[in-house]
Amino acid sequence: MTDRRGVVAKRAEDLSPGVPYVRGWNRARRSAGTLADQLVLLGLDCDFPGLVADVNVSGDGLVQLGAVRPEAAELLAQLITAGLEAERRVPTGEPAMTTRREAPAACSRTPVTPHP
């Protein structure tokens, strides 16, 4: 995460008085929830098991995707690109159609674990 000054800020491990950690974390939680909802609609929630909200030492919210398989990252990039292309084609004021992938009954894929 890069802060407003362009300096990489670490995750908040120890809290400092006067830093709005809760505000940043709440914003990250809402954003992570929005992303999680869309991943469920697309049947990709199993591909992002490490999706969580967090906050850095400056109080900026973070959304961590966690470790994901390369195929999941590639698919997410393709979906973002397709969404941006669809937005360009749709007249202003009309929401773009969302494609829905059949969601699995349960997450049966093995989650990716980071290497130490």
PDB file of C-alpha atoms in Angstrom:
ATOM      1  CA  MET A   1       0.000   0.000   0.000  1.00  0.00           C
ATOM      2  CA  THR A   2       1.336   3.402  -0.904  1.00  0.00           C
ATOM      3  CA  ASP A   3       0.268   6.315   1.261  1.00  0.00           C
ATOM      4  CA  ARG A   4      -0.510   9.846   0.098  1.00  0.00           C
ATOM      5  CA  ARG A   5       3.158  10.829   0.124  1.00  0.00           C
ATOM      6  CA  GLY A   6       4.162   7.887  -2.058  1.00  0.00           C
ATOM      7  CA  VAL A   7       5.807   6.055   0.840  1.00  0.00           C
ATOM      8  CA  VAL A   8       4.988   2.413   1.391  1.00  0.00           C
ATOM      9  CA  ALA A   9       3.089   2.102   4.676  1.00  0.00           C
ATOM     10  CA  LYS A  10       3.113  -1.103   6.729  1.00  0.00           C
ATOM     11  CA  ARG A  11       0.029  -2.798   8.106  1.00  0.00           C
ATOM     12  CA  ALA A  12      -1.063  -1.481  11.486  1.00  0.00           C
ATOM     13  CA  GLU A  13       0.315  -3.865  14.097  1.00  0.00           C
ATOM     14  CA  ASP A  14       0.532  -1.374  16.977  1.00  0.00           C
ATOM     15  CA  LEU A  15      -2.036   1.400  17.163  1.00  0.00           C
ATOM     16  CA  SER A  16      -1.180   5.057  17.712  1.00  0.00           C
ATOM     17  CA  PRO A  17      -3.508   7.573  19.386  1.00  0.00           C
ATOM     18  CA  GLY A  18      -5.232   9.993  17.035  1.00  0.00           C
ATOM     19  CA  VAL A  19      -5.030   7.834  13.889  1.00  0.00           C
ATOM     20  CA  PRO A  20      -8.484   7.047  12.408  1.00  0.00           C
ATOM     21  CA  TYR A  21      -7.956   3.284  12.101  1.00  0.00           C
ATOM     22  CA  VAL A  22     -11.650   2.424  12.460  1.00  0.00           C
ATOM     23  CA  ARG A  23     -12.675   4.765   9.633  1.00  0.00           C
ATOM     24  CA  GLY A  24     -10.054   3.279   7.292  1.00  0.00           C
ATOM     25  CA  TRP A  25     -10.918  -0.284   8.269  1.00  0.00           C
ATOM     26  CA  ASN A  26     -14.658   0.363   7.808  1.00  0.00           C
ATOM     27  CA  ARG A  27     -14.066   1.700   4.311  1.00  0.00           C
ATOM     28  CA  ALA A  28     -11.919  -1.348   3.508  1.00  0.00           C
ATOM     29  CA  ARG A  29     -14.568  -3.664   4.971  1.00  0.00           C
ATOM     30  CA  ARG A  30     -17.289  -2.147   2.767  1.00  0.00           C
ATOM     31  CA  SER A  31     -15.081  -2.418  -0.312  1.00  0.00           C
ATOM     32  CA  ALA A  32     -14.039  -5.993   0.496  1.00  0.00           C
ATOM     33  CA  GLY A  33     -17.718  -6.875   1.012  1.00  0.00           C
ATOM     34  CA  THR A  34     -18.679  -5.368  -2.343  1.00  0.00           C
ATOM     35  CA  LEU A  35     -15.918  -7.322  -4.065  1.00  0.00           C
ATOM     36  CA  ALA A  36     -16.867 -10.520  -2.207  1.00  0.00           C
ATOM     37  CA  ASP A  37     -20.506 -10.133  -3.319  1.00  0.00           C
ATOM     38  CA  GLN A  38     -19.439  -9.814  -6.954  1.00  0.00           C
ATOM     39  CA  LEU A  39     -17.086 -12.792  -6.667  1.00  0.00           C
ATOM     40  CA  VAL A  40     -19.977 -14.881  -5.307  1.00  0.00           C
ATOM     41  CA  LEU A  41     -22.203 -13.835  -8.221  1.00  0.00           C
ATOM     42  CA  LEU A  42     -19.464 -14.904 -10.630  1.00  0.00           C
ATOM     43  CA  GLY A  43     -18.777 -18.159  -8.783  1.00  0.00           C
ATOM     44  CA  LEU A  44     -15.234 -17.039  -7.959  1.00  0.00           C
ATOM     45  CA  ASP A  45     -15.483 -16.749  -4.177  1.00  0.00           C
ATOM     46  CA  CYS A  46     -13.544 -20.008  -3.717  1.00  0.00           C
ATOM     47  CA  ASP A  47     -10.659 -18.525  -5.715  1.00  0.00           C
ATOM     48  CA  PHE A  48     -10.151 -15.662  -3.236  1.00  0.00           C
ATOM     49  CA  PRO A  49     -10.294 -17.311   0.213  1.00  0.00           C
ATOM     50  CA  GLY A  50      -7.928 -14.730   1.725  1.00  0.00           C
ATOM     51  CA  LEU A  51     -10.045 -11.658   0.875  1.00  0.00           C
ATOM     52  CA  VAL A  52     -10.037  -9.459   3.993  1.00  0.00           C
ATOM     53  CA  ALA A  53     -10.208  -5.851   5.102  1.00  0.00           C
ATOM     54  CA  ASP A  54      -7.207  -4.379   6.883  1.00  0.00           C
ATOM     55  CA  VAL A  55      -5.668  -1.027   7.771  1.00  0.00           C
ATOM     56  CA  ASN A  56      -2.146   0.391   7.577  1.00  0.00           C
ATOM     57  CA  VAL A  57      -0.175   2.445  10.113  1.00  0.00           C
ATOM     58  CA  SER A  58      -1.513   5.689   8.605  1.00  0.00           C
ATOM     59  CA  GLY A  59      -5.139   4.595   9.054  1.00  0.00           C
ATOM     60  CA  ASP A  60      -5.683   3.969   5.342  1.00  0.00           C
ATOM     61  CA  GLY A  61      -7.981   1.046   4.612  1.00  0.00           C
ATOM     62  CA  LEU A  62      -6.541  -1.928   2.740  1.00  0.00           C
ATOM     63  CA  VAL A  63      -8.260  -4.749   0.902  1.00  0.00           C
ATOM     64  CA  GLN A  64      -6.061  -7.816   0.786  1.00  0.00           C
ATOM     65  CA  LEU A  65      -6.831 -10.414  -1.842  1.00  0.00           C
ATOM     66  CA  GLY A  66      -4.575 -12.980  -0.201  1.00  0.00           C
ATOM     67  CA  ALA A  67      -2.648 -15.602  -2.112  1.00  0.00           C
ATOM     68  CA  VAL A  68      -4.481 -16.597  -5.289  1.00  0.00           C
ATOM     69  CA  ARG A  69      -3.777 -19.033  -8.067  1.00  0.00           C
ATOM     70  CA  PRO A  70      -2.360 -17.443 -11.234  1.00  0.00           C
ATOM     71  CA  GLU A  71      -5.473 -18.548 -13.134  1.00  0.00           C
ATOM     72  CA  ALA A  72      -7.707 -16.684 -10.677  1.00  0.00           C
ATOM     73  CA  ALA A  73      -5.648 -13.492 -11.018  1.00  0.00           C
ATOM     74  CA  GLU A  74      -5.759 -13.819 -14.802  1.00  0.00           C
ATOM     75  CA  LEU A  75      -9.533 -14.334 -14.780  1.00  0.00           C
ATOM     76  CA  LEU A  76     -10.027 -11.316 -12.497  1.00  0.00           C
ATOM     77  CA  ALA A  77      -7.948  -9.186 -14.885  1.00  0.00           C
ATOM     78  CA  GLN A  78     -10.023 -10.410 -17.836  1.00  0.00           C
ATOM     79  CA  LEU A  79     -13.270  -9.605 -16.011  1.00  0.00           C
ATOM     80  CA  ILE A  80     -12.068  -6.101 -15.178  1.00  0.00           C
ATOM     81  CA  THR A  81     -11.065  -5.546 -18.805  1.00  0.00           C
ATOM     82  CA  ALA A  82     -14.401  -6.881 -20.074  1.00  0.00           C
ATOM     83  CA  GLY A  83     -16.264  -4.641 -17.621  1.00  0.00           C
ATOM     84  CA  LEU A  84     -14.353  -1.562 -18.729  1.00  0.00           C
ATOM     85  CA  GLU A  85     -15.029  -2.384 -22.383  1.00  0.00           C
ATOM     86  CA  ALA A  86     -18.733  -2.887 -21.643  1.00  0.00           C
ATOM     87  CA  GLU A  87     -18.883   0.457 -19.826  1.00  0.00           C
ATOM     88  CA  ARG A  88     -17.503   2.204 -22.888  1.00  0.00           C
ATOM     89  CA  ARG A  89     -20.183   0.648 -25.107  1.00  0.00           C
ATOM     90  CA  VAL A  90     -23.169   1.320 -22.820  1.00  0.00           C
ATOM     91  CA  PRO A  91     -24.752   4.789 -23.020  1.00  0.00           C
ATOM     92  CA  THR A  92     -24.368   6.846 -19.828  1.00  0.00           C
ATOM     93  CA  GLY A  93     -27.004   6.159 -17.211  1.00  0.00           C
ATOM     94  CA  GLU A  94     -27.646   2.527 -18.153  1.00  0.00           C
ATOM     95  CA  PRO A  95     -25.974  -0.120 -15.974  1.00  0.00           C
ATOM     96  CA  ALA A  96     -23.949  -2.755 -17.811  1.00  0.00           C
ATOM     97  CA  MET A  97     -25.221  -6.325 -17.718  1.00  0.00           C
ATOM     98  CA  THR A  98     -23.392  -8.622 -15.309  1.00  0.00           C
ATOM     99  CA  THR A  99     -22.661 -12.126 -16.506  1.00  0.00           C
ATOM    100  CA  ARG A 100     -23.187 -14.828 -13.948  1.00  0.00           C
ATOM    101  CA  ARG A 101     -21.122 -17.973 -13.782  1.00  0.00           C
ATOM    102  CA  GLU A 102     -22.664 -21.053 -12.211  1.00  0.00           C
ATOM    103  CA  ALA A 103     -21.478 -21.091  -8.613  1.00  0.00           C
ATOM    104  CA  PRO A 104     -20.243 -24.372  -7.146  1.00  0.00           C
ATOM    105  CA  ALA A 105     -22.293 -25.921  -4.348  1.00  0.00           C
ATOM    106  CA  ALA A 106     -19.272 -25.672  -2.044  1.00  0.00           C
ATOM    107  CA  CYS A 107     -15.715 -24.495  -2.365  1.00  0.00           C
ATOM    108  CA  SER A 108     -13.944 -27.679  -3.334  1.00  0.00           C
ATOM    109  CA  ARG A 109     -10.780 -26.167  -4.753  1.00  0.00           C
ATOM    110  CA  THR A 110      -7.673 -26.319  -2.641  1.00  0.00           C
ATOM    111  CA  PRO A 111      -6.804 -22.804  -1.427  1.00  0.00           C
ATOM    112  CA  VAL A 112      -3.420 -21.410  -2.333  1.00  0.00           C
ATOM    113  CA  THR A 113      -1.142 -21.053   0.672  1.00  0.00           C
ATOM    114  CA  PRO A 114       1.741 -18.558   0.676  1.00  0.00           C
ATOM    115  CA  HIS A 115       5.284 -19.798   0.959  1.00  0.00           C
ATOM    116  CA  PRO A 116       7.143 -18.634   4.096  1.00  0.00           C
TER     117      PRO A 116
END
